[in-house]
PDB file of C-alpha atoms and ligand atoms in Angstrom:
ATOM      1  CA  UNK T   1    -107.022-122.592  -9.560  1.00  0.00           C
ATOM      2  CA  UNK T   2    -109.687-125.157 -10.398  1.00  0.00           C
ATOM      3  CA  UNK T   3    -109.214-128.114 -12.721  1.00  0.00           C
ATOM      4  CA  UNK T   4    -110.975-131.344 -13.745  1.00  0.00           C
ATOM      5  CA  UNK T   5    -109.160-134.590 -12.992  1.00  0.00           C
ATOM      6  CA  UNK T   6    -110.180-137.959 -14.434  1.00  0.00           C
ATOM      7  CA  UNK T   7    -110.094-141.059 -12.196  1.00  0.00           C
ATOM      8  CA  UNK T   8    -110.214-144.653 -13.459  1.00  0.00           C
ATOM      9  CA  UNK T   9    -113.684-145.942 -14.176  1.00  0.00           C
ATOM     10  CA  UNK T  10    -115.004-142.714 -15.693  1.00  0.00           C
ATOM     11  CA  UNK T  11    -115.128-140.420 -12.659  1.00  0.00           C
ATOM     12  CA  UNK T  12    -114.317-136.746 -13.075  1.00  0.00           C
ATOM     13  CA  UNK T  13    -113.580-134.523 -10.057  1.00  0.00           C
ATOM     14  CA  UNK T  14    -113.198-130.755  -9.856  1.00  0.00           C
ATOM     15  CA  UNK T  15    -110.147-130.071  -7.695  1.00  0.00           C
ATOM     16  CA  UNK T  16    -107.944-127.196  -6.541  1.00  0.00           C
ATOM     17  CA  UNK T  17    -104.303-127.039  -7.656  1.00  0.00           C
ATOM     18  CA  UNK T  18    -101.563-124.393  -7.837  1.00  0.00           C
ATOM     19  CA  UNK T  19    -101.229-122.356 -11.047  1.00  0.00           C
ATOM     20  CA  UNK T  20     -98.318-123.870 -13.020  1.00  0.00           C
ATOM     21  CA  UNK T  21     -95.117-121.877 -13.571  1.00  0.00           C
ATOM     22  CA  UNK T  22     -94.327-120.424 -16.993  1.00  0.00           C
ATOM     23  CA  UNK T  23     -91.867-122.908 -18.551  1.00  0.00           C
ATOM     24  CA  UNK T  24     -88.488-121.674 -19.870  1.00  0.00           C
ATOM     25  CA  UNK T  25     -89.063-120.375 -23.394  1.00  0.00           C
ATOM     26  CA  UNK T  26     -92.795-121.140 -23.145  1.00  0.00           C
ATOM     27  CA  UNK T  27     -96.099-119.599 -22.109  1.00  0.00           C
ATOM     28  CA  UNK T  28     -98.544-119.496 -19.248  1.00  0.00           C
ATOM     29  CA  UNK T  29    -102.084-119.266 -20.602  1.00  0.00           C
ATOM     30  CA  UNK T  30    -105.394-118.359 -18.958  1.00  0.00           C
ATOM     31  CA  UNK T  31    -107.917-120.774 -20.416  1.00  0.00           C
ATOM     32  CA  UNK T  32    -110.923-119.256 -22.190  1.00  0.00           C
ATOM     33  CA  UNK T  33    -112.557-122.340 -23.700  1.00  0.00           C
ATOM     34  CA  UNK T  34    -111.882-126.086 -23.711  1.00  0.00           C
ATOM     35  CA  UNK T  35    -113.967-128.639 -25.597  1.00  0.00           C
ATOM     36  CA  UNK T  36    -114.733-132.066 -24.183  1.00  0.00           C
ATOM     37  CA  UNK T  37    -113.257-134.446 -26.769  1.00  0.00           C
ATOM     38  CA  UNK T  38    -115.156-137.551 -27.893  1.00  0.00           C
ATOM     39  CA  UNK T  39    -111.909-139.488 -27.402  1.00  0.00           C
ATOM     40  CA  UNK T  40    -111.971-138.569 -23.712  1.00  0.00           C
ATOM     41  CA  UNK T  41    -115.184-140.555 -23.337  1.00  0.00           C
ATOM     42  CA  UNK T  42    -113.372-143.847 -24.086  1.00  0.00           C
ATOM     43  CA  UNK T  43    -112.871-144.895 -20.487  1.00  0.00           C
ATOM     44  CA  UNK T  44    -110.746-147.956 -21.392  1.00  0.00           C
ATOM     45  CA  UNK T  45    -108.282-145.555 -23.040  1.00  0.00           C
ATOM     46  CA  UNK T  46    -108.343-142.903 -20.309  1.00  0.00           C
ATOM     47  CA  UNK T  47    -108.029-145.458 -17.515  1.00  0.00           C
ATOM     48  CA  UNK T  48    -104.515-146.259 -18.784  1.00  0.00           C
ATOM     49  CA  UNK T  49    -103.294-142.779 -17.829  1.00  0.00           C
ATOM     50  CA  UNK T  50    -105.570-142.138 -14.830  1.00  0.00           C
ATOM     51  CA  UNK T  51    -105.600-140.087 -12.749  1.00  0.00           C
ATOM     52  CA  UNK T  52    -104.914-137.128 -15.025  1.00  0.00           C
ATOM     53  CA  UNK T  53    -106.269-133.709 -15.972  1.00  0.00           C
ATOM     54  CA  UNK T  54    -108.307-133.994 -19.170  1.00  0.00           C
ATOM     55  CA  UNK T  55    -108.797-131.412 -21.906  1.00  0.00           C
ATOM     56  CA  UNK T  56    -106.802-130.501 -24.980  1.00  0.00           C
ATOM     57  CA  UNK T  57    -109.200-128.619 -27.292  1.00  0.00           C
ATOM     58  CA  UNK T  58    -108.124-125.261 -25.933  1.00  0.00           C
ATOM     59  CA  UNK T  59    -107.968-121.566 -26.596  1.00  0.00           C
ATOM     60  CA  UNK T  60    -106.727-118.976 -24.121  1.00  0.00           C
ATOM     61  CA  UNK T  61    -104.960-115.709 -23.410  1.00  0.00           C
ATOM     62  CA  UNK T  62    -101.213-115.550 -22.744  1.00  0.00           C
ATOM     63  CA  UNK T  63    -100.550-114.175 -19.250  1.00  0.00           C
ATOM     64  CA  UNK T  64     -96.783-114.844 -19.083  1.00  0.00           C
ATOM     65  CA  UNK T  65     -94.564-115.243 -22.109  1.00  0.00           C
ATOM     66  CA  UNK T  66     -90.975-116.183 -22.807  1.00  0.00           C
ATOM     67  CA  UNK T  67     -91.413-116.074 -26.606  1.00  0.00           C
ATOM     68  CA  UNK T  68     -91.868-112.785 -28.465  1.00  0.00           C
ATOM     69  CA  UNK T  69     -94.085-114.410 -31.125  1.00  0.00           C
ATOM     70  CA  UNK T  70     -96.747-114.891 -28.438  1.00  0.00           C
ATOM     71  CA  UNK T  71     -96.800-111.742 -26.289  1.00  0.00           C
ATOM     72  CA  UNK T  72     -98.837-111.312 -23.115  1.00  0.00           C
ATOM     73  CA  UNK T  73    -102.468-110.568 -23.975  1.00  0.00           C
ATOM     74  CA  UNK T  74    -102.627-112.477 -27.265  1.00  0.00           C
ATOM     75  CA  UNK T  75    -104.996-115.374 -27.863  1.00  0.00           C
ATOM     76  CA  UNK T  76    -103.373-118.725 -28.633  1.00  0.00           C
ATOM     77  CA  UNK T  77    -104.440-122.180 -29.754  1.00  0.00           C
ATOM     78  CA  UNK T  78    -101.700-124.645 -28.817  1.00  0.00           C
ATOM     79  CA  UNK T  79    -101.809-128.266 -29.868  1.00  0.00           C
ATOM     80  CA  UNK T  80    -101.163-130.510 -26.853  1.00  0.00           C
ATOM     81  CA  UNK T  81     -98.381-132.417 -28.640  1.00  0.00           C
ATOM     82  CA  UNK T  82     -95.836-131.066 -31.116  1.00  0.00           C
ATOM     83  CA  UNK T  83     -93.241-132.929 -33.191  1.00  0.00           C
ATOM     84  CA  UNK T  84     -89.513-132.142 -33.442  1.00  0.00           C
ATOM     85  CA  UNK T  85     -89.713-131.600 -37.193  1.00  0.00           C
ATOM     86  CA  UNK T  86     -86.292-133.181 -37.824  1.00  0.00           C
ATOM     87  CA  UNK T  87     -86.502-136.914 -37.151  1.00  0.00           C
ATOM     88  CA  UNK T  88     -87.093-139.624 -39.754  1.00  0.00           C
ATOM     89  CA  UNK T  89     -90.810-139.851 -38.793  1.00  0.00           C
ATOM     90  CA  UNK T  90     -91.308-136.091 -39.033  1.00  0.00           C
ATOM     91  CA  UNK T  91     -89.532-135.997 -42.420  1.00  0.00           C
ATOM     92  CA  UNK T  92     -92.120-138.369 -43.838  1.00  0.00           C
ATOM     93  CA  UNK T  93     -95.021-136.535 -42.218  1.00  0.00           C
ATOM     94  CA  UNK T  94     -95.773-139.155 -39.559  1.00  0.00           C
ATOM     95  CA  UNK T  95     -95.741-136.409 -36.924  1.00  0.00           C
ATOM     96  CA  UNK T  96     -97.857-138.159 -34.292  1.00  0.00           C
ATOM     97  CA  UNK T  97     -95.251-140.947 -34.048  1.00  0.00           C
ATOM     98  CA  UNK T  98     -92.331-138.579 -33.386  1.00  0.00           C
ATOM     99  CA  UNK T  99     -90.897-139.207 -29.884  1.00  0.00           C
ATOM    100  CA  UNK T 100     -91.017-135.452 -29.157  1.00  0.00           C
ATOM    101  CA  UNK T 101     -94.710-135.347 -30.137  1.00  0.00           C
ATOM    102  CA  UNK T 102     -95.432-138.181 -27.716  1.00  0.00           C
ATOM    103  CA  UNK T 103     -93.439-136.662 -24.842  1.00  0.00           C
ATOM    104  CA  UNK T 104     -94.960-133.147 -25.015  1.00  0.00           C
ATOM    105  CA  UNK T 105     -98.213-132.091 -23.329  1.00  0.00           C
ATOM    106  CA  UNK T 106    -100.074-129.186 -21.791  1.00  0.00           C
ATOM    107  CA  UNK T 107     -99.473-128.816 -18.033  1.00  0.00           C
ATOM    108  CA  UNK T 108    -101.634-129.758 -16.213  1.00  0.00           C
ATOM    109  CA  UNK T 109    -104.156-130.101 -19.102  1.00  0.00           C
ATOM    110  CA  UNK T 110    -106.777-127.980 -20.812  1.00  0.00           C
ATOM    111  CA  UNK T 111    -109.628-128.421 -18.323  1.00  0.00           C
ATOM    112  CA  UNK T 112    -107.930-126.059 -15.891  1.00  0.00           C
ATOM    113  CA  UNK T 113    -108.149-122.318 -15.324  1.00  0.00           C
ATOM    114  CA  UNK T 114    -104.505-121.908 -16.399  1.00  0.00           C
ATOM    115  CA  UNK T 115    -102.136-124.159 -18.343  1.00  0.00           C
ATOM    116  CA  UNK T 116     -98.466-124.044 -19.286  1.00  0.00           C
ATOM    117  CA  UNK T 117     -97.231-124.430 -22.862  1.00  0.00           C
ATOM    118  CA  UNK T 118     -93.638-125.632 -23.180  1.00  0.00           C
ATOM    119  CA  UNK T 119     -91.208-124.167 -25.740  1.00  0.00           C
ATOM    120  CA  UNK T 120     -91.431-127.410 -27.800  1.00  0.00           C
ATOM    121  CA  UNK T 121     -95.205-126.988 -28.167  1.00  0.00           C
ATOM    122  CA  UNK T 122     -94.817-123.539 -29.723  1.00  0.00           C
ATOM    123  CA  UNK T 123     -93.977-125.128 -33.090  1.00  0.00           C
ATOM    124  CA  UNK T 124     -97.647-126.142 -33.230  1.00  0.00           C
ATOM    125  CA  UNK T 125     -99.233-123.144 -31.506  1.00  0.00           C
ATOM    126  CA  UNK T 126    -101.265-120.592 -33.455  1.00  0.00           C
ATOM    127  CA  UNK T 127    -102.161-116.972 -32.725  1.00  0.00           C
ATOM    128  CA  UNK T 128    -105.931-116.634 -32.825  1.00  0.00           C
ATOM    129  CA  UNK T 129    -106.606-113.000 -31.837  1.00  0.00           C
ATOM    130  CA  UNK T 130    -109.077-112.686 -34.718  1.00  0.00           C
ATOM    131  CA  UNK T 131    -111.162-115.685 -33.635  1.00  0.00           C
ATOM    132  CA  UNK T 132    -113.832-116.118 -31.009  1.00  0.00           C
ATOM    133  CA  UNK T 133    -112.290-118.421 -28.341  1.00  0.00           C
ATOM    134  CA  UNK T 134    -115.131-120.960 -28.728  1.00  0.00           C
ATOM    135  CA  UNK T 135    -114.459-121.321 -32.446  1.00  0.00           C
ATOM    136  CA  UNK T 136    -110.710-121.333 -31.823  1.00  0.00           C
ATOM    137  CA  UNK T 137    -111.118-124.263 -29.406  1.00  0.00           C
ATOM    138  CA  UNK T 138    -112.389-126.342 -32.335  1.00  0.00           C
ATOM    139  CA  UNK T 139    -109.023-126.285 -34.113  1.00  0.00           C
ATOM    140  CA  UNK T 140    -107.776-129.561 -32.607  1.00  0.00           C
ATOM    141  CA  UNK T 141    -110.869-131.726 -33.286  1.00  0.00           C
ATOM    142  CA  UNK T 142    -111.218-130.240 -36.767  1.00  0.00           C
ATOM    143  CA  UNK T 143    -107.532-130.904 -37.457  1.00  0.00           C
ATOM    144  CA  UNK T 144    -108.128-134.606 -36.697  1.00  0.00           C
ATOM    145  CA  UNK T 145    -110.869-134.519 -39.337  1.00  0.00           C
ATOM    146  CA  UNK T 146    -108.540-132.814 -41.857  1.00  0.00           C
ATOM    147  CA  UNK T 147    -106.007-135.591 -41.316  1.00  0.00           C
ATOM    148  CA  UNK T 148    -108.568-138.340 -41.862  1.00  0.00           C
ATOM    149  CA  UNK T 149    -109.818-136.723 -45.077  1.00  0.00           C
ATOM    150  CA  UNK T 150    -106.268-136.254 -46.379  1.00  0.00           C
ATOM    151  CA  UNK T 151    -105.417-139.887 -45.603  1.00  0.00           C
ATOM    152  CA  UNK T 152    -108.480-140.956 -47.594  1.00  0.00           C
ATOM    153  CA  UNK T 153    -107.004-139.030 -50.537  1.00  0.00           C
ATOM    154  CA  UNK T 154    -109.375-136.027 -50.355  1.00  0.00           C
ATOM    155  CA  UNK T 155    -112.273-137.920 -51.936  1.00  0.00           C
ATOM    156  CA  UNK T 156    -115.081-136.016 -53.608  1.00  0.00           C
ATOM    157  CA  UNK T 157    -118.170-135.612 -51.437  1.00  0.00           C
ATOM    158  CA  UNK T 158    -120.731-137.793 -53.154  1.00  0.00           C
ATOM    159  CA  UNK T 159    -118.548-140.906 -53.057  1.00  0.00           C
ATOM    160  CA  UNK T 160    -118.258-140.594 -49.287  1.00  0.00           C
ATOM    161  CA  UNK T 161    -120.384-141.981 -46.477  1.00  0.00           C
ATOM    162  CA  UNK T 162    -119.931-140.911 -42.876  1.00  0.00           C
ATOM    163  CA  UNK T 163    -121.061-143.489 -40.321  1.00  0.00           C
ATOM    164  CA  UNK T 164    -122.110-141.816 -37.063  1.00  0.00           C
ATOM    165  CA  UNK T 165    -123.447-138.262 -36.831  1.00  0.00           C
ATOM    166  CA  UNK T 166    -122.080-137.236 -33.473  1.00  0.00           C
ATOM    167  CA  UNK T 167    -119.894-134.171 -33.340  1.00  0.00           C
ATOM    168  CA  UNK T 168    -116.970-135.675 -35.286  1.00  0.00           C
ATOM    169  CA  UNK T 169    -119.298-137.002 -37.981  1.00  0.00           C
ATOM    170  CA  UNK T 170    -120.855-133.563 -38.389  1.00  0.00           C
ATOM    171  CA  UNK T 171    -117.407-131.971 -38.707  1.00  0.00           C
ATOM    172  CA  UNK T 172    -116.531-134.459 -41.478  1.00  0.00           C
ATOM    173  CA  UNK T 173    -119.802-133.676 -43.239  1.00  0.00           C
ATOM    174  CA  UNK T 174    -119.080-129.939 -43.091  1.00  0.00           C
ATOM    175  CA  UNK T 175    -115.736-130.374 -44.843  1.00  0.00           C
ATOM    176  CA  UNK T 176    -116.917-133.031 -47.333  1.00  0.00           C
ATOM    177  CA  UNK T 177    -119.638-131.274 -49.263  1.00  0.00           C
ATOM    178  CA  UNK T 178    -122.085-133.799 -50.725  1.00  0.00           C
ATOM    179  CA  UNK T 179    -121.159-136.642 -48.368  1.00  0.00           C
ATOM    180  CA  UNK T 180    -123.980-138.842 -47.061  1.00  0.00           C
ATOM    181  CA  UNK T 181    -124.187-139.260 -43.294  1.00  0.00           C
ATOM    182  CA  UNK T 182    -125.725-142.240 -41.522  1.00  0.00           C
ATOM    183  CA  UNK T 183    -126.801-142.770 -37.938  1.00  0.00           C
ATOM    184  CA  UNK T 184    -129.063-145.205 -36.128  1.00  0.00           C
ATOM    185  CA  UNK T 185    -130.321-142.375 -33.895  1.00  0.00           C
ATOM    186  CA  UNK T 186    -133.262-140.477 -35.396  1.00  0.00           C
ATOM    187  CA  UNK T 187    -132.549-137.343 -33.372  1.00  0.00           C
ATOM    188  CA  UNK T 188    -129.005-137.131 -34.709  1.00  0.00           C
ATOM    189  CA  UNK T 189    -130.245-137.605 -38.261  1.00  0.00           C
ATOM    190  CA  UNK T 190    -132.767-134.786 -37.758  1.00  0.00           C
ATOM    191  CA  UNK T 191    -130.161-132.449 -36.317  1.00  0.00           C
ATOM    192  CA  UNK T 192    -127.831-133.058 -39.271  1.00  0.00           C
ATOM    193  CA  UNK T 193    -130.709-132.414 -41.696  1.00  0.00           C
ATOM    194  CA  UNK T 194    -131.485-129.126 -39.966  1.00  0.00           C
ATOM    195  CA  UNK T 195    -127.849-128.173 -40.697  1.00  0.00           C
ATOM    196  CA  UNK T 196    -128.596-128.755 -44.385  1.00  0.00           C
ATOM    197  CA  UNK T 197    -126.636-132.030 -44.563  1.00  0.00           C
ATOM    198  CA  UNK T 198    -127.655-135.206 -46.396  1.00  0.00           C
ATOM    199  CA  UNK T 199    -128.330-137.388 -43.349  1.00  0.00           C
ATOM    200  CA  UNK T 200    -130.127-140.736 -43.380  1.00  0.00           C
ATOM    201  CA  UNK T 201    -131.033-143.488 -40.993  1.00  0.00           C
ATOM    202  CA  UNK T 202    -128.915-146.569 -41.656  1.00  0.00           C
ATOM    203  CA  UNK T 203    -129.990-148.239 -44.898  1.00  0.00           C
ATOM    204  CA  UNK T 204    -128.257-150.557 -47.328  1.00  0.00           C
ATOM    205  CA  UNK T 205    -129.685-148.893 -50.430  1.00  0.00           C
ATOM    206  CA  UNK T 206    -126.422-147.444 -51.783  1.00  0.00           C
ATOM    207  CA  UNK T 207    -122.793-148.483 -51.879  1.00  0.00           C
ATOM    208  CA  UNK T 208    -119.918-146.057 -51.307  1.00  0.00           C
ATOM    209  CA  UNK T 209    -116.282-146.081 -52.343  1.00  0.00           C
ATOM    210  CA  UNK T 210    -115.109-144.056 -49.322  1.00  0.00           C
ATOM    211  CA  UNK T 211    -116.494-144.498 -45.837  1.00  0.00           C
ATOM    212  CA  UNK T 212    -115.399-143.021 -42.526  1.00  0.00           C
ATOM    213  CA  UNK T 213    -116.509-144.718 -39.320  1.00  0.00           C
ATOM    214  CA  UNK T 214    -116.771-142.374 -36.338  1.00  0.00           C
ATOM    215  CA  UNK T 215    -117.572-144.482 -33.255  1.00  0.00           C
ATOM    216  CA  UNK T 216    -115.210-147.192 -32.067  1.00  0.00           C
ATOM    217  CA  UNK T 217    -118.002-149.746 -32.245  1.00  0.00           C
ATOM    218  CA  UNK T 218    -118.212-153.121 -33.969  1.00  0.00           C
ATOM    219  CA  UNK T 219    -121.745-152.379 -35.178  1.00  0.00           C
ATOM    220  CA  UNK T 220    -120.618-149.200 -36.911  1.00  0.00           C
ATOM    221  CA  UNK T 221    -117.706-150.994 -38.624  1.00  0.00           C
ATOM    222  CA  UNK T 222    -120.041-153.798 -39.731  1.00  0.00           C
ATOM    223  CA  UNK T 223    -122.456-151.270 -41.204  1.00  0.00           C
ATOM    224  CA  UNK T 224    -119.548-149.637 -43.072  1.00  0.00           C
ATOM    225  CA  UNK T 225    -118.687-153.031 -44.574  1.00  0.00           C
ATOM    226  CA  UNK T 226    -122.336-153.501 -45.570  1.00  0.00           C
ATOM    227  CA  UNK T 227    -122.356-150.252 -47.558  1.00  0.00           C
ATOM    228  CA  UNK T 228    -118.814-150.622 -48.948  1.00  0.00           C
ATOM    229  CA  UNK T 229    -118.495-150.948 -52.721  1.00  0.00           C
ATOM    230  CA  UNK T 230    -115.820-153.359 -53.955  1.00  0.00           C
ATOM    231  CA  UNK T 231    -112.355-151.769 -53.623  1.00  0.00           C
ATOM    232  CA  UNK T 232    -113.718-149.258 -51.086  1.00  0.00           C
ATOM    233  CA  UNK T 233    -111.572-147.426 -48.588  1.00  0.00           C
ATOM    234  CA  UNK T 234    -112.780-147.450 -44.995  1.00  0.00           C
ATOM    235  CA  UNK T 235    -111.347-144.895 -42.599  1.00  0.00           C
ATOM    236  CA  UNK T 236    -111.398-145.663 -38.895  1.00  0.00           C
ATOM    237  CA  UNK T 237    -111.590-142.419 -36.960  1.00  0.00           C
ATOM    238  CA  UNK T 238    -111.643-144.139 -33.550  1.00  0.00           C
ATOM    239  CA  UNK T 239    -110.174-147.415 -32.309  1.00  0.00           C
ATOM    240  CA  UNK T 240    -112.313-150.405 -31.412  1.00  0.00           C
ATOM    241  CA  UNK T 241    -112.066-151.257 -27.723  1.00  0.00           C
ATOM    242  CA  UNK T 242    -109.484-153.939 -26.844  1.00  0.00           C
ATOM    243  CA  UNK T 243    -110.843-157.375 -27.718  1.00  0.00           C
ATOM    244  CA  UNK T 244    -113.606-156.038 -29.978  1.00  0.00           C
ATOM    245  CA  UNK T 245    -113.799-157.315 -33.552  1.00  0.00           C
ATOM    246  CA  UNK T 246    -116.414-156.952 -36.283  1.00  0.00           C
ATOM    247  CA  UNK T 247    -118.425-160.089 -36.970  1.00  0.00           C
ATOM    248  CA  UNK T 248    -117.946-160.017 -40.743  1.00  0.00           C
ATOM    249  CA  UNK T 249    -115.832-162.897 -41.968  1.00  0.00           C
ATOM    250  CA  UNK T 250    -112.296-161.684 -42.646  1.00  0.00           C
ATOM    251  CA  UNK T 251    -112.233-163.262 -46.088  1.00  0.00           C
ATOM    252  CA  UNK T 252    -114.927-160.750 -47.190  1.00  0.00           C
ATOM    253  CA  UNK T 253    -112.509-157.872 -46.680  1.00  0.00           C
ATOM    254  CA  UNK T 254    -109.929-159.652 -48.764  1.00  0.00           C
ATOM    255  CA  UNK T 255    -112.114-160.636 -51.699  1.00  0.00           C
ATOM    256  CA  UNK T 256    -113.653-157.136 -51.767  1.00  0.00           C
ATOM    257  CA  UNK T 257    -110.212-155.470 -51.779  1.00  0.00           C
ATOM    258  CA  UNK T 258    -111.215-153.333 -48.784  1.00  0.00           C
ATOM    259  CA  UNK T 259    -108.564-150.783 -47.837  1.00  0.00           C
ATOM    260  CA  UNK T 260    -108.417-149.742 -44.173  1.00  0.00           C
ATOM    261  CA  UNK T 261    -107.132-146.304 -43.242  1.00  0.00           C
ATOM    262  CA  UNK T 262    -106.521-145.571 -39.582  1.00  0.00           C
ATOM    263  CA  UNK T 263    -106.207-141.958 -38.537  1.00  0.00           C
ATOM    264  CA  UNK T 264    -104.899-141.098 -35.087  1.00  0.00           C
ATOM    265  CA  UNK T 265    -104.847-137.494 -33.820  1.00  0.00           C
ATOM    266  CA  UNK T 266    -103.256-134.815 -36.021  1.00  0.00           C
ATOM    267  CA  UNK T 267    -100.021-132.962 -36.760  1.00  0.00           C
ATOM    268  CA  UNK T 268     -99.031-129.331 -37.433  1.00  0.00           C
ATOM    269  CA  UNK T 269    -100.020-129.544 -41.114  1.00  0.00           C
ATOM    270  CA  UNK T 270    -103.529-130.493 -39.998  1.00  0.00           C
ATOM    271  CA  UNK T 271    -103.872-127.767 -37.353  1.00  0.00           C
ATOM    272  CA  UNK T 272    -102.797-125.183 -39.967  1.00  0.00           C
ATOM    273  CA  UNK T 273    -105.479-126.440 -42.341  1.00  0.00           C
ATOM    274  CA  UNK T 274    -108.121-126.553 -39.601  1.00  0.00           C
ATOM    275  CA  UNK T 275    -107.541-122.972 -38.483  1.00  0.00           C
ATOM    276  CA  UNK T 276    -107.914-121.802 -42.083  1.00  0.00           C
ATOM    277  CA  UNK T 277    -111.318-123.540 -42.303  1.00  0.00           C
ATOM    278  CA  UNK T 278    -112.372-121.860 -39.056  1.00  0.00           C
ATOM    279  CA  UNK T 279    -111.175-118.456 -40.324  1.00  0.00           C
ATOM    280  CA  UNK T 280    -113.218-119.060 -43.485  1.00  0.00           C
ATOM    281  CA  UNK T 281    -116.222-119.765 -41.189  1.00  0.00           C
ATOM    282  CA  UNK T 282    -116.772-123.189 -42.725  1.00  0.00           C
ATOM    283  CA  UNK T 283    -117.054-124.531 -39.177  1.00  0.00           C
ATOM    284  CA  UNK T 284    -118.368-122.709 -36.107  1.00  0.00           C
ATOM    285  CA  UNK T 285    -118.672-123.798 -32.479  1.00  0.00           C
ATOM    286  CA  UNK T 286    -122.365-122.958 -32.464  1.00  0.00           C
ATOM    287  CA  UNK T 287    -122.984-125.642 -35.136  1.00  0.00           C
ATOM    288  CA  UNK T 288    -121.483-128.536 -33.196  1.00  0.00           C
ATOM    289  CA  UNK T 289    -121.289-127.594 -29.523  1.00  0.00           C
ATOM    290  CA  UNK T 290    -124.628-128.162 -27.809  1.00  0.00           C
ATOM    291  CA  UNK T 291    -123.633-127.213 -24.258  1.00  0.00           C
ATOM    292  CA  UNK T 292    -121.386-124.299 -23.254  1.00  0.00           C
ATOM    293  CA  UNK T 293    -120.851-124.863 -19.533  1.00  0.00           C
ATOM    294  CA  UNK T 294    -118.804-123.710 -16.521  1.00  0.00           C
ATOM    295  CA  UNK T 295    -116.065-126.053 -15.267  1.00  0.00           C
ATOM    296  CA  UNK T 296    -118.171-127.088 -12.255  1.00  0.00           C
ATOM    297  CA  UNK T 297    -120.802-128.565 -14.604  1.00  0.00           C
ATOM    298  CA  UNK T 298    -118.275-130.752 -16.436  1.00  0.00           C
ATOM    299  CA  UNK T 299    -118.650-133.975 -14.378  1.00  0.00           C
ATOM    300  CA  UNK T 300    -122.396-133.934 -15.103  1.00  0.00           C
ATOM    301  CA  UNK T 301    -121.924-133.086 -18.804  1.00  0.00           C
ATOM    302  CA  UNK T 302    -119.290-135.830 -19.124  1.00  0.00           C
ATOM    303  CA  UNK T 303    -121.833-138.546 -18.310  1.00  0.00           C
ATOM    304  CA  UNK T 304    -124.455-136.967 -20.555  1.00  0.00           C
ATOM    305  CA  UNK T 305    -122.110-136.767 -23.549  1.00  0.00           C
ATOM    306  CA  UNK T 306    -120.957-140.326 -22.930  1.00  0.00           C
ATOM    307  CA  UNK T 307    -124.566-141.558 -22.960  1.00  0.00           C
ATOM    308  CA  UNK T 308    -125.259-139.582 -26.131  1.00  0.00           C
ATOM    309  CA  UNK T 309    -127.747-137.259 -24.405  1.00  0.00           C
ATOM    310  CA  UNK T 310    -125.876-134.159 -25.536  1.00  0.00           C
ATOM    311  CA  UNK T 311    -123.862-133.598 -28.706  1.00  0.00           C
ATOM    312  CA  UNK T 312    -120.782-131.882 -27.312  1.00  0.00           C
ATOM    313  CA  UNK T 313    -119.856-129.916 -24.220  1.00  0.00           C
ATOM    314  CA  UNK T 314    -117.399-127.039 -24.140  1.00  0.00           C
ATOM    315  CA  UNK T 315    -116.236-125.456 -20.900  1.00  0.00           C
ATOM    316  CA  UNK T 316    -116.168-121.676 -21.032  1.00  0.00           C
ATOM    317  CA  UNK T 317    -113.999-120.044 -18.336  1.00  0.00           C
ATOM    318  CA  UNK T 318    -114.781-116.535 -17.103  1.00  0.00           C
TER     319      UNK T 318
HETATM  320 ZN1   ZN R   1    -109.766-133.941 -29.187  1.00  0.00          ZN
HETATM  321 ZN1   ZN R   2     -89.787-135.770 -35.009  1.00  0.00          ZN
END
């Protein structure tokens, strides 16, 4: 089978590899769709695990099954990590810090014609026979958005500003009706407006009590601080690169009572919420995926998405 392997420095290669075996108690899945995640464009982060097969925003058809809940022929959306559900961290809902969550993964990864889903991962795997595979492949990124919104305390739309109108910003806007979205890129602002969203080029005209910053960039965090009302909550959806730090003086954050909320990945509660939004058609792949491509076109699309030339690529397998 074919797969896409990431090499340090941001190089992606399409390679041949054997189809993985069906794990004991798990599934072997034929991939139908796999989104290219914005997080996979952070080369400093990916270089730490290179070389490896990328892809985790997946939907596919079960071709071998050792679990009767997921019979051969059904469509599944597995999360690429799943928690044990019993440890101290799981009991308080900190699923992404559970050692089982961290040790589980899809084999070899989602950007492959087939992938194996271990028995542990089935606790966060959904049946999605009723969904189009392209929409189903949005469950994981949307679940990360659900987590961020929950951690902000489910704020009401008009108190919220979204900084950055790439794909993750648009997904936030779709779930936070009335939120105001900002971007420095005119094209992105226009696209969001065409979707009926309140999108603006960066301006300091209004202050907001809840702000979510999409890109892991100092400039974006500084802009969030500029539009933050006193006592505002700022959610960081992506990490800043190692060594990066916003230029604002730290004492400003203190005297303004700024609350920082980090939100890393998502747990089973979030995937369950995300799939319900997709079933309700609040979010569709066609709204946020600009390029549906074959696997062979992924190395090219990777560079384009990284440079901001395309919104989001999704590989569709035939
Ligand atoms: Zn993702
Ligand atoms: Zn656990």
